[in-house]
PDB file of C-alpha atoms in Angstrom:
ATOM      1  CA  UNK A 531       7.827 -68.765 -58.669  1.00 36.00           C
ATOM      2  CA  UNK A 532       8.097 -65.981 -61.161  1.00 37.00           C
ATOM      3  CA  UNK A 533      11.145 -63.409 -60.613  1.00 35.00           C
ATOM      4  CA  UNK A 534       9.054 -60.350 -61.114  1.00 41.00           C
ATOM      5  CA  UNK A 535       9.984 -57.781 -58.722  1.00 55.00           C
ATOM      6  CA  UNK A 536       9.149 -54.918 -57.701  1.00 92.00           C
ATOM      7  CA  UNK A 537       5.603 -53.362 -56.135  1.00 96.00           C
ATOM      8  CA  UNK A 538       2.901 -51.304 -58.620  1.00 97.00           C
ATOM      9  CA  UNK A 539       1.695 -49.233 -55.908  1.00 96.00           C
ATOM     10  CA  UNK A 540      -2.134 -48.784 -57.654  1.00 97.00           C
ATOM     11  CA  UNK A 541      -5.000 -46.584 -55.702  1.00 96.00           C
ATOM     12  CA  UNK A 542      -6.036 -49.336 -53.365  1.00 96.00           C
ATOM     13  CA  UNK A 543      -2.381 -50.555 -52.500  1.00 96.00           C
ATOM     14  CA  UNK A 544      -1.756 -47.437 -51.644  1.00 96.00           C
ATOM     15  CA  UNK A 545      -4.550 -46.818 -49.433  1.00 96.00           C
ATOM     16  CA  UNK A 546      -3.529 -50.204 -47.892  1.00 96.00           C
ATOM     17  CA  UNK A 547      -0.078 -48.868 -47.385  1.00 95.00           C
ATOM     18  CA  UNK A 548      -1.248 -45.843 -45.365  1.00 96.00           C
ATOM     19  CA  UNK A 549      -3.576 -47.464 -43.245  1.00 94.00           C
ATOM     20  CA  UNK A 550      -1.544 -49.850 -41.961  1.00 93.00           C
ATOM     21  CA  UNK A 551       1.204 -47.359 -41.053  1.00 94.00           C
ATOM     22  CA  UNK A 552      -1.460 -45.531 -39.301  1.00 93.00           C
ATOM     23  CA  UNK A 553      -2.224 -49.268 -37.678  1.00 91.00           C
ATOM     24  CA  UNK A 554       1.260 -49.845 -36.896  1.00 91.00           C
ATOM     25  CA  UNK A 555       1.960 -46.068 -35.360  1.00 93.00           C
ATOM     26  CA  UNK A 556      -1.590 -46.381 -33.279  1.00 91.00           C
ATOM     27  CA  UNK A 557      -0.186 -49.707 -31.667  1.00 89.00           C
ATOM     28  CA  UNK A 558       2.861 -48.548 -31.005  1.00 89.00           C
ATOM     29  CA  UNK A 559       1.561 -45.575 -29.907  1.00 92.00           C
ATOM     30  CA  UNK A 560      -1.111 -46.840 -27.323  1.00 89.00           C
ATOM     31  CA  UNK A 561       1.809 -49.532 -26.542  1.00 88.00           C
ATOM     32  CA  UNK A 562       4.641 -46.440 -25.110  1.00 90.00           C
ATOM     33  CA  UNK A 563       1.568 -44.408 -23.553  1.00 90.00           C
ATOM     34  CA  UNK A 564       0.597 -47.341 -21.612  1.00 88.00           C
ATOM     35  CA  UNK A 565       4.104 -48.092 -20.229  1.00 89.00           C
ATOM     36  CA  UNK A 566       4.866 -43.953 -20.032  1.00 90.00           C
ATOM     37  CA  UNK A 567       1.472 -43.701 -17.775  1.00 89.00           C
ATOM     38  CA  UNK A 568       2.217 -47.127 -15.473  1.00 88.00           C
ATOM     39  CA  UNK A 569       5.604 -45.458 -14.898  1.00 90.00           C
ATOM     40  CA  UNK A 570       4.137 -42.273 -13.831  1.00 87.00           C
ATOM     41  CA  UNK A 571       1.950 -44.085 -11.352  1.00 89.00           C
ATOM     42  CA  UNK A 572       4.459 -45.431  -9.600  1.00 88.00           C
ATOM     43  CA  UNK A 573       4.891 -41.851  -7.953  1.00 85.00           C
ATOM     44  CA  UNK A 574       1.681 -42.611  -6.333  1.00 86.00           C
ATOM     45  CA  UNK A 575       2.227 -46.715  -5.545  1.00 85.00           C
ATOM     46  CA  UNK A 576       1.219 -47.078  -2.243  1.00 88.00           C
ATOM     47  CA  UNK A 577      -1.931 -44.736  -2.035  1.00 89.00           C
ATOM     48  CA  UNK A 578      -5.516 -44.953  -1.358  1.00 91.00           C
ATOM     49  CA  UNK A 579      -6.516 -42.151  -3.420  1.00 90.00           C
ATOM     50  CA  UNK A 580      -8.745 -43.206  -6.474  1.00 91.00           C
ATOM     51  CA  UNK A 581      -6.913 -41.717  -9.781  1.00 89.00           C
ATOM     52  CA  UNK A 582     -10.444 -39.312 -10.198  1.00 91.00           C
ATOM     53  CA  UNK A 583      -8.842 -37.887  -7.282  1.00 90.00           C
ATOM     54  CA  UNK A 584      -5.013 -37.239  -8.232  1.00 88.00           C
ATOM     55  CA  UNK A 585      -5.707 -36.483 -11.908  1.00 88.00           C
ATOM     56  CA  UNK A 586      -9.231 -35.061 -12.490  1.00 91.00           C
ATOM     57  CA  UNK A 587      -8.143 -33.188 -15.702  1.00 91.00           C
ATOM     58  CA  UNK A 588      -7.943 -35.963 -17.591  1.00 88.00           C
ATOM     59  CA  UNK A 589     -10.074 -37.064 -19.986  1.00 90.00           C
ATOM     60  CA  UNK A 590     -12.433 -39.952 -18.957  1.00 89.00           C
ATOM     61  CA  UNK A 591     -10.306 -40.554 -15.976  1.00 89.00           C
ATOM     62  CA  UNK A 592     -13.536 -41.792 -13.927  1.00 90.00           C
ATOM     63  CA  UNK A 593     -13.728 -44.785 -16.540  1.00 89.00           C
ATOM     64  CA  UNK A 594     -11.162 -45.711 -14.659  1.00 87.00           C
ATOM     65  CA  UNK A 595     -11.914 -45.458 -10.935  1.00 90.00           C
ATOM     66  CA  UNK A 596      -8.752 -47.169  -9.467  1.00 89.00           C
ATOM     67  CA  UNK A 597      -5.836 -47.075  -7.309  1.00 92.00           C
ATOM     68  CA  UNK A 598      -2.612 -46.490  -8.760  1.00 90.00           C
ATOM     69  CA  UNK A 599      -1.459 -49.835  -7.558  1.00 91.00           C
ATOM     70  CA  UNK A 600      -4.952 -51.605  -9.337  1.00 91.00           C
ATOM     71  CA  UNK A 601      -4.065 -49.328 -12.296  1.00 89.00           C
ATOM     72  CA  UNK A 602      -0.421 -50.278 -12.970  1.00 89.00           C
ATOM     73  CA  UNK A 603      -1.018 -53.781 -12.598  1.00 88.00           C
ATOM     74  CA  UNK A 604      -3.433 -53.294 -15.473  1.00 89.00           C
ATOM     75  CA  UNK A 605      -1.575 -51.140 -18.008  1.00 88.00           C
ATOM     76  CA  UNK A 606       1.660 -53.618 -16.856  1.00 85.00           C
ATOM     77  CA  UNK A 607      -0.106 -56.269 -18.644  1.00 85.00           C
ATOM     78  CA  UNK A 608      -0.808 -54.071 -21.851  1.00 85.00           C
ATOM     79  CA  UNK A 609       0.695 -55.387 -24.345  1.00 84.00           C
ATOM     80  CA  UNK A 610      -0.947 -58.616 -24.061  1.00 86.00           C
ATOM     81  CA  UNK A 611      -4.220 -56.859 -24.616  1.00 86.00           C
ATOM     82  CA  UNK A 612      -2.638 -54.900 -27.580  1.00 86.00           C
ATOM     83  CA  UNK A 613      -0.874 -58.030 -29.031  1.00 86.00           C
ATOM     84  CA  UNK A 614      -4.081 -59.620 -29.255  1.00 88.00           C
ATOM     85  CA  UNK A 615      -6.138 -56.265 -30.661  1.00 88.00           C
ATOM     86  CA  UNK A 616      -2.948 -55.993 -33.276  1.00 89.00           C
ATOM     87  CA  UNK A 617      -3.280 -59.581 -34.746  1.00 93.00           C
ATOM     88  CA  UNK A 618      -6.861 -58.545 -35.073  1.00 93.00           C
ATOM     89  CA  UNK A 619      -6.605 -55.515 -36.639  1.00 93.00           C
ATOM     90  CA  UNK A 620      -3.980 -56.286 -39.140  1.00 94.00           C
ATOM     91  CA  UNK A 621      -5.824 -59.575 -40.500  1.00 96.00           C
ATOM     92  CA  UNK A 622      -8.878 -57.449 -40.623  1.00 95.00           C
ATOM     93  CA  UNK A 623      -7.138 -54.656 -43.255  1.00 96.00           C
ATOM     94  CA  UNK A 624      -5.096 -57.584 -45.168  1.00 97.00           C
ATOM     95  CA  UNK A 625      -7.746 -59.210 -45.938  1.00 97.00           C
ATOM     96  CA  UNK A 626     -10.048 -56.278 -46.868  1.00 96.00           C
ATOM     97  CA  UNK A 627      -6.995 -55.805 -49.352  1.00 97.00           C
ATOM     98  CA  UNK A 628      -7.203 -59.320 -50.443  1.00 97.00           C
ATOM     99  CA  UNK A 629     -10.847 -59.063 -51.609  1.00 97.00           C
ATOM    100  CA  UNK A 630      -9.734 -55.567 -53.291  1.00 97.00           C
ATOM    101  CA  UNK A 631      -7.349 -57.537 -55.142  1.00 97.00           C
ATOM    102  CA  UNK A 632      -9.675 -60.460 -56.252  1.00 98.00           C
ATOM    103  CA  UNK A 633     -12.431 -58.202 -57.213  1.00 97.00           C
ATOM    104  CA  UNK A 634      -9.670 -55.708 -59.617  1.00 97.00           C
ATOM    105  CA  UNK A 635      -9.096 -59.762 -61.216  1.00 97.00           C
ATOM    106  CA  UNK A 636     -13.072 -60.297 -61.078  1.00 97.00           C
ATOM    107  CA  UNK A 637     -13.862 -56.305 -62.826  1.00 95.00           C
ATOM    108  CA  UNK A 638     -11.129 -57.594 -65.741  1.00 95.00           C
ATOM    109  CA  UNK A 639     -13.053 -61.008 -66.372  1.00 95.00           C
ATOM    110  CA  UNK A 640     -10.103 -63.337 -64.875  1.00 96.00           C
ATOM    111  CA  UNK A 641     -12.426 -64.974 -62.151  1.00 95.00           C
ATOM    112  CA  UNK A 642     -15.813 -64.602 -61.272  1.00 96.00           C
ATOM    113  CA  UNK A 643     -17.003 -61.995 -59.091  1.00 95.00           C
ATOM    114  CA  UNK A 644     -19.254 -64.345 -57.026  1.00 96.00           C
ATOM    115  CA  UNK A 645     -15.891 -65.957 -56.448  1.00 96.00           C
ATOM    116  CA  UNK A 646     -13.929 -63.007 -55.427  1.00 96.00           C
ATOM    117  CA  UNK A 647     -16.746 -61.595 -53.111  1.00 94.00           C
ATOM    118  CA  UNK A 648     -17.253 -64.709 -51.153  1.00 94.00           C
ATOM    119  CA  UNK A 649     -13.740 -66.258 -51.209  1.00 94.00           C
ATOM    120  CA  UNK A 650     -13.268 -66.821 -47.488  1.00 93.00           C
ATOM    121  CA  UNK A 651     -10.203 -65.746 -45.466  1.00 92.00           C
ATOM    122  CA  UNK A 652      -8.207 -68.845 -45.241  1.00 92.00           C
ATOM    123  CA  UNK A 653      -9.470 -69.167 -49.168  1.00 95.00           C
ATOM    124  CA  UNK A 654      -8.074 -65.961 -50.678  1.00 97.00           C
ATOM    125  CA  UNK A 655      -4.493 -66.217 -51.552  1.00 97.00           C
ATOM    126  CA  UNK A 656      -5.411 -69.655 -52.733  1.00 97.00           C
ATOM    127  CA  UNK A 657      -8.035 -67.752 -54.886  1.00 97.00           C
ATOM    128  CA  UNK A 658      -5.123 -65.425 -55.753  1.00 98.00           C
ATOM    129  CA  UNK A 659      -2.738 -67.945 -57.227  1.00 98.00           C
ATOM    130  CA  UNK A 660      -5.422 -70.197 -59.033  1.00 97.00           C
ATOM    131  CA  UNK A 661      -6.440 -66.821 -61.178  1.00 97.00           C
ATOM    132  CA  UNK A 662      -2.448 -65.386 -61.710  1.00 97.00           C
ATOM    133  CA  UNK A 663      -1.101 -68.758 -62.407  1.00 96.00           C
ATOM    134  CA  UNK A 664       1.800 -68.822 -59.396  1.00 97.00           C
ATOM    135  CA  UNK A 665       2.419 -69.420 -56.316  1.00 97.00           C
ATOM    136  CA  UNK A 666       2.742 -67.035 -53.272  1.00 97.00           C
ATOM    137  CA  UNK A 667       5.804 -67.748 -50.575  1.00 97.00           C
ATOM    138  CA  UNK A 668       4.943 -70.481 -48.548  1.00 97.00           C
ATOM    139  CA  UNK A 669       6.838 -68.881 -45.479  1.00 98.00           C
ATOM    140  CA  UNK A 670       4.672 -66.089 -44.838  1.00 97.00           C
ATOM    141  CA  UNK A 671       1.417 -67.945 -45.637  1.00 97.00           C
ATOM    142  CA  UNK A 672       2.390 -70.486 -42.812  1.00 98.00           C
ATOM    143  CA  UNK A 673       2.859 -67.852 -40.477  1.00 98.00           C
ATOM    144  CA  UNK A 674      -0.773 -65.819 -41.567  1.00 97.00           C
ATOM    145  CA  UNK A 675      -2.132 -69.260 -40.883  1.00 97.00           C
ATOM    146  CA  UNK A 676      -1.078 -69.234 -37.469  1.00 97.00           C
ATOM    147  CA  UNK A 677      -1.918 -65.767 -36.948  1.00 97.00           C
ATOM    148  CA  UNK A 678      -5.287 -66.634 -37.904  1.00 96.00           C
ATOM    149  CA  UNK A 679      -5.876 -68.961 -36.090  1.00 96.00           C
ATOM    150  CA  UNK A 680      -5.055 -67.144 -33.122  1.00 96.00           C
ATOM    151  CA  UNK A 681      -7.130 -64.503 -33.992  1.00 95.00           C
ATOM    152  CA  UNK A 682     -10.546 -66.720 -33.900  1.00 95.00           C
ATOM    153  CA  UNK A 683      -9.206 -68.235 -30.801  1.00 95.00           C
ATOM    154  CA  UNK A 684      -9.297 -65.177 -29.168  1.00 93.00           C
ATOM    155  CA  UNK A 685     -12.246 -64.248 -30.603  1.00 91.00           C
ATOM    156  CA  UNK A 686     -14.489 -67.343 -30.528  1.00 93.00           C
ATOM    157  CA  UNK A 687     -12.660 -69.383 -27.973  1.00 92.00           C
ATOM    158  CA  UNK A 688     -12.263 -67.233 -25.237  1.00 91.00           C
ATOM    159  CA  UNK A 689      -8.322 -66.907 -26.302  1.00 92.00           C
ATOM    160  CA  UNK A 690      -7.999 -70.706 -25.594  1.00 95.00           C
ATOM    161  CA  UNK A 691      -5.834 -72.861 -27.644  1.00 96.00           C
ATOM    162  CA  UNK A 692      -7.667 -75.890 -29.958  1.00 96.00           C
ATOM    163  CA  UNK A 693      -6.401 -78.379 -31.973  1.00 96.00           C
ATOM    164  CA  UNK A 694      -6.601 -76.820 -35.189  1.00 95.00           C
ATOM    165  CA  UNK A 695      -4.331 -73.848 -33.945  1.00 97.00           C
ATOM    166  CA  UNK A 696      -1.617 -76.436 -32.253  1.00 97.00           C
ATOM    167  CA  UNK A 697      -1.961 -78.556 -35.918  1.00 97.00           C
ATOM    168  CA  UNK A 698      -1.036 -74.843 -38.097  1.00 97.00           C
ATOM    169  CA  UNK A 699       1.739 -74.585 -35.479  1.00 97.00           C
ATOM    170  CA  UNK A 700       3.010 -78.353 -36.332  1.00 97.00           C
ATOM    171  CA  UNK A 701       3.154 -77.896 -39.909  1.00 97.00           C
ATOM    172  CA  UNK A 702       5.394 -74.699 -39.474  1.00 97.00           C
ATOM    173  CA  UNK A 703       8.082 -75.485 -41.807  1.00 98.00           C
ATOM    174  CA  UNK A 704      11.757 -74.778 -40.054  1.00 97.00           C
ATOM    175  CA  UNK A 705      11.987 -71.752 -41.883  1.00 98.00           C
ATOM    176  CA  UNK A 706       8.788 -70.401 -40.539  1.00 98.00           C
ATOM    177  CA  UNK A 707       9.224 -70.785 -37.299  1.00 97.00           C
ATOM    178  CA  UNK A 708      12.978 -69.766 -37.149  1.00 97.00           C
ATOM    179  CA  UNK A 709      11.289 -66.480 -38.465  1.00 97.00           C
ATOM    180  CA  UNK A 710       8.253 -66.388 -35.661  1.00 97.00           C
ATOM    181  CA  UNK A 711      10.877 -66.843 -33.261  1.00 96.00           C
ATOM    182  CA  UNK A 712      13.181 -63.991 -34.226  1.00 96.00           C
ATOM    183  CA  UNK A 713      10.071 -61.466 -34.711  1.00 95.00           C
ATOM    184  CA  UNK A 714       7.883 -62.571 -31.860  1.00 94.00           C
ATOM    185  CA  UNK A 715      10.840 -63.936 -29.384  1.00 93.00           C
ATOM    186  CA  UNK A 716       8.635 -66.696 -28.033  1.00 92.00           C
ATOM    187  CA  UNK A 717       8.283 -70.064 -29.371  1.00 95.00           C
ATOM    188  CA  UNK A 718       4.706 -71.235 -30.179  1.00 96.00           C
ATOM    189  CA  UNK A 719       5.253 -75.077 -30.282  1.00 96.00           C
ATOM    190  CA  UNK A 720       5.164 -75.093 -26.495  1.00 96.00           C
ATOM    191  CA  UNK A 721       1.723 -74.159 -26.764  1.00 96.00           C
ATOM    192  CA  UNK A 722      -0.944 -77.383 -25.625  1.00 97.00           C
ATOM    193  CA  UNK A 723      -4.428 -77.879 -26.045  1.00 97.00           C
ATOM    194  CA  UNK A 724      -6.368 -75.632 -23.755  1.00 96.00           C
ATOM    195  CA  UNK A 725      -3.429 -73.142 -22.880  1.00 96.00           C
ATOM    196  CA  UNK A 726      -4.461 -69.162 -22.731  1.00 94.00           C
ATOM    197  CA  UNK A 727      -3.134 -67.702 -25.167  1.00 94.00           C
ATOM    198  CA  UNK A 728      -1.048 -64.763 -23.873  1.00 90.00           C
ATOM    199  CA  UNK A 729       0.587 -62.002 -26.790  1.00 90.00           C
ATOM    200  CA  UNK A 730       2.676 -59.135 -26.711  1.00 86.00           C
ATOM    201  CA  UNK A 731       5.182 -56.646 -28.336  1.00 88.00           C
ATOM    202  CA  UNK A 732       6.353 -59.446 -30.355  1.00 91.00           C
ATOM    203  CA  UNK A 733       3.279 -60.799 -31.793  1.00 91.00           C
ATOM    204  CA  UNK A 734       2.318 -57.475 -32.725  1.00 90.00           C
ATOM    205  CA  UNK A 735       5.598 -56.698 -34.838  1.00 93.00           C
ATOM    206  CA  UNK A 736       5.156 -60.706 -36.407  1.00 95.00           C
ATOM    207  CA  UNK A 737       1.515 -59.599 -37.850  1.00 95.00           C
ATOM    208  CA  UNK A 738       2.448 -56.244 -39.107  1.00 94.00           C
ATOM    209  CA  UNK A 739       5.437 -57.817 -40.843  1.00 95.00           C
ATOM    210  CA  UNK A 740       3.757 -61.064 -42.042  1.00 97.00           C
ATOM    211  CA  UNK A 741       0.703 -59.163 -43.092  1.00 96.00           C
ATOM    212  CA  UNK A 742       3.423 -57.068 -45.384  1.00 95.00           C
ATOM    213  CA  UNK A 743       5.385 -59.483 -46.565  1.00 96.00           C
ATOM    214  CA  UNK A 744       1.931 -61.387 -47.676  1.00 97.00           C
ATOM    215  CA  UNK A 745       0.677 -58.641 -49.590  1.00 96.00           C
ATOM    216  CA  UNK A 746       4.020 -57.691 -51.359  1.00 96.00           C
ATOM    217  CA  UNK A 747       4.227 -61.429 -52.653  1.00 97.00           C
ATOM    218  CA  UNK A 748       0.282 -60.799 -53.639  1.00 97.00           C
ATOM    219  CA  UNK A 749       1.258 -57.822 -55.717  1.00 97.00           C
ATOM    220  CA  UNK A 750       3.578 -59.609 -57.477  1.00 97.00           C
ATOM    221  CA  UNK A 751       1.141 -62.060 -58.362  1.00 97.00           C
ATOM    222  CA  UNK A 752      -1.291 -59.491 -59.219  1.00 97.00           C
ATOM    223  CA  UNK A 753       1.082 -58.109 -61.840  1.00 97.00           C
ATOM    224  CA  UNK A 754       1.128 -61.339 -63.974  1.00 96.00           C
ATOM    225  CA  UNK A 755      -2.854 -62.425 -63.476  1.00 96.00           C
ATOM    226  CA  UNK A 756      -4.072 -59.063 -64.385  1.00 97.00           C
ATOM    227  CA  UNK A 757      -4.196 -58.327 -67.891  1.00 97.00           C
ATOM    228  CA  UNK A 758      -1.393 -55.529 -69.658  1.00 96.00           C
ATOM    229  CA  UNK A 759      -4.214 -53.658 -71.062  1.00 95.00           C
ATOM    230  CA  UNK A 760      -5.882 -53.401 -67.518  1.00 96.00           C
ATOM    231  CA  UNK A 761      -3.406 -52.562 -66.291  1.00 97.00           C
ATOM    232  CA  UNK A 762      -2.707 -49.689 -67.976  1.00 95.00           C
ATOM    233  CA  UNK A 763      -6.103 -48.591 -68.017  1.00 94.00           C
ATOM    234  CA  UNK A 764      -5.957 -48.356 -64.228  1.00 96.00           C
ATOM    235  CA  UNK A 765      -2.771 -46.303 -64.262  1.00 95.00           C
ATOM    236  CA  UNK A 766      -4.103 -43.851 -66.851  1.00 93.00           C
ATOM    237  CA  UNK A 767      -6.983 -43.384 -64.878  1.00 93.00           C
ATOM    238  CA  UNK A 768      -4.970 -43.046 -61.363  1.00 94.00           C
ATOM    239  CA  UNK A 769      -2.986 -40.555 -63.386  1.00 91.00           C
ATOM    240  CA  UNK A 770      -5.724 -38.443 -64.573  1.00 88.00           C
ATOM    241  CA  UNK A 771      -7.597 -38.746 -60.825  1.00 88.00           C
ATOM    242  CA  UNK A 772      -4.213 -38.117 -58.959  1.00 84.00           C
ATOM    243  CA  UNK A 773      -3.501 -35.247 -61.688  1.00 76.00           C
ATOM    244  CA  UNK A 774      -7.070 -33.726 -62.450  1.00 67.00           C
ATOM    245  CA  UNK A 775      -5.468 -30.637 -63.946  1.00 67.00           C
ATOM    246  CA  UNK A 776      -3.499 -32.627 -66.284  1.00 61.00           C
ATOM    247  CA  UNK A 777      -5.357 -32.733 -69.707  1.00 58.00           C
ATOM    248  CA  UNK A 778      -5.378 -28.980 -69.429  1.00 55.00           C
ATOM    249  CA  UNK A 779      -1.757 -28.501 -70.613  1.00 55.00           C
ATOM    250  CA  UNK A 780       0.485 -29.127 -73.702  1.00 58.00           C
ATOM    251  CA  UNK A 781       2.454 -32.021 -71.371  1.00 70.00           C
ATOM    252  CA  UNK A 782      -0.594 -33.953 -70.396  1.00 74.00           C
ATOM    253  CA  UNK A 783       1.004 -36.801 -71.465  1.00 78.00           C
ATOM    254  CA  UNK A 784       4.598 -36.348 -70.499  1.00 82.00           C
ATOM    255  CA  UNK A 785       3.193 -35.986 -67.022  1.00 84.00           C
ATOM    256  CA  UNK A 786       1.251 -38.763 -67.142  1.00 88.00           C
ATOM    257  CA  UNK A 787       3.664 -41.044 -68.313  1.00 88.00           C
ATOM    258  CA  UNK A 788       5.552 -39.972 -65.556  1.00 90.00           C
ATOM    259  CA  UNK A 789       3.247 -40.446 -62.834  1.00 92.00           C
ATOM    260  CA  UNK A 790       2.895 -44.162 -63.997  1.00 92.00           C
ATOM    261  CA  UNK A 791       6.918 -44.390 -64.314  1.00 92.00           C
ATOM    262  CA  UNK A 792       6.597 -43.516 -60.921  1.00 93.00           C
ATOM    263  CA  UNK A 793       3.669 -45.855 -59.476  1.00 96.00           C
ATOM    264  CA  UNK A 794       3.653 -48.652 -62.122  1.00 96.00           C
ATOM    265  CA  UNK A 795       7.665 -48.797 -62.874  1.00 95.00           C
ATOM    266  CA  UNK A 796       7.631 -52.715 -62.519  1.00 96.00           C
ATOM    267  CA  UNK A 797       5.030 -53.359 -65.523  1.00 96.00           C
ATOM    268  CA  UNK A 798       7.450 -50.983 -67.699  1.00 94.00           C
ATOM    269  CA  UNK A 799       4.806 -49.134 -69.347  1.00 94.00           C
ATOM    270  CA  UNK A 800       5.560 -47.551 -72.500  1.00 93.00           C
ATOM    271  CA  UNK A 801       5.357 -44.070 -73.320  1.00 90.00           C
ATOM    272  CA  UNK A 802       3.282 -44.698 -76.974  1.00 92.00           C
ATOM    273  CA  UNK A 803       0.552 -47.355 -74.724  1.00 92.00           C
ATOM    274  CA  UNK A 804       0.396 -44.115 -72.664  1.00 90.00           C
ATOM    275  CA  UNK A 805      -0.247 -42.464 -75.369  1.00 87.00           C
ATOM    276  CA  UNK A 806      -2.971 -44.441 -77.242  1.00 90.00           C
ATOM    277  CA  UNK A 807      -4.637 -44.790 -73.660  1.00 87.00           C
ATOM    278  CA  UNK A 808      -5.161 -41.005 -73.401  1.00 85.00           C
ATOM    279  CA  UNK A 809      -6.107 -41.194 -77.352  1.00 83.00           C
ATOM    280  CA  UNK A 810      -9.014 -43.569 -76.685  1.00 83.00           C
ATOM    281  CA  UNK A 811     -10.439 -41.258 -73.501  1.00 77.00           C
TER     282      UNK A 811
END
């Protein structure tokens, strides 16, 4: 694999950056008010009274017309809901980013765009490296498999285990799954044919940081398929969007060199293909 380093954080990475923070914070968020609200019930473990009853202030409490017994047996078991939403919801913004990132190659003539729009999910990071000419970390893309997988189990097979999830588990190189392990603090190779799938805290740290990981490695790749003159087309042009009152002053270009020192340092602009870029506007 190349040794470029480094991540050009463009208008759409950026945007992909901030969402799934927001993810990540949401999750852990609904995660610690689930636990924080099963440990208040337990003041009231033991009663009849519906929770309409006790708390009738808040919000949509009828939505959930139960006990505090029936209702901290629920949120007890929250995470496994949320592990499973989290896998789901991480996947879902990756690969939205994935298809951002094959159609900026498709929009600079490197592949088609038929090929970038309907490049499937297991199909896009091969996609990826066929158009920049390298290859992505095997590690993470092991573990996204897997993560896949599980996500259309749970969505198509009731959250039961089939053969093609227990094969992606097999072919887990040691690496991989020494780093499942350590994230998720279960080991998946136990899992059979037919078993429920059951997540939790740990699965939903493993896809946030395998979804990360993924797309740092596709940046990198993106910085040697797309072309140098793209390239700095699109950081002009983030410049001039980010900076709108830029052109108006004697340092337009000072400033915009700056802003793409600052959000494309890894492709090394340089100051005079700032220049000619602003030239040709």
């Amino acid at each position: 694999m190349s040794s470029s380093s480094g991540v050009v954080r463009f208008p759409a990475h950026r945007q992909y950056e901030a969402l799934r923070i927001e993810a990540s914070n949401a999750l852990m968020g609904l995660l610690a008010g689930a636990q924080l609200s099963n440990h208040l019930l337990q003041l009231n473990r033991g009663s009849e009274r519906l929770l309409p009853e006790v708390y009738p202030n808040v919000p949509h409490i009828r939505r959930f017309n139960l006990t505090a017994d029936a209702a901290s047996d629920i949120l007890g078991e929250a995470d496994v809901h949320l592990g499973a939403m989290s896998i789901a919801y991480a996947l879902a913004l990756h690969e939205d980013h994935m298809k951002t990132s094959l159609l900026m190659l498709a929009e600079a003539g490197v592949l088609s765009r038929r090929r970038a729009r309907d490049a499937h999910a297991a199909g896009q990071h091969g996609l990826l490296e066929e158009a920049c000419g390298d290859t992505l970390d095997s590690v993470p893309l092991q573990q996204l498999d897997v993560l896949r997988r599980m996500r259309n189990a749970v969505i198509h097979d009731g959250g039961r285990v089939g053969s093609g999830l227990v094969g992606s588990i097999a072919s887990l190189s040691p690496e991989a799954l020494a780093g499942w392990t350590k994230v998720a603090k279960n080991d998946p190779t136990t899992l059979r044919v037919g078993d429920r799938l059951r997540f939790g805290h740990g699965e939903m740290l493993l896809a946030l940081a395998v979804t990360k990981n993924v797309e740092r490695d596709s940046n990198r790749l993106l910085q040697l398929g797309l072309p140098r003159a793209e390239w700095i087309r699109i950081a002009v042009a983030d410049a001039l969007a980010s900076v709108p009152d830029v052109l108006r002053g004697n340092a337009a270009n000072r400033k915009v060199h700056g802003f793409t020192r600052h959000h494309y340092g890894p492709l090394a602009i340089e100051r005079h293909e700032v220049d000619t870029a602003l030239a040709s506007r």
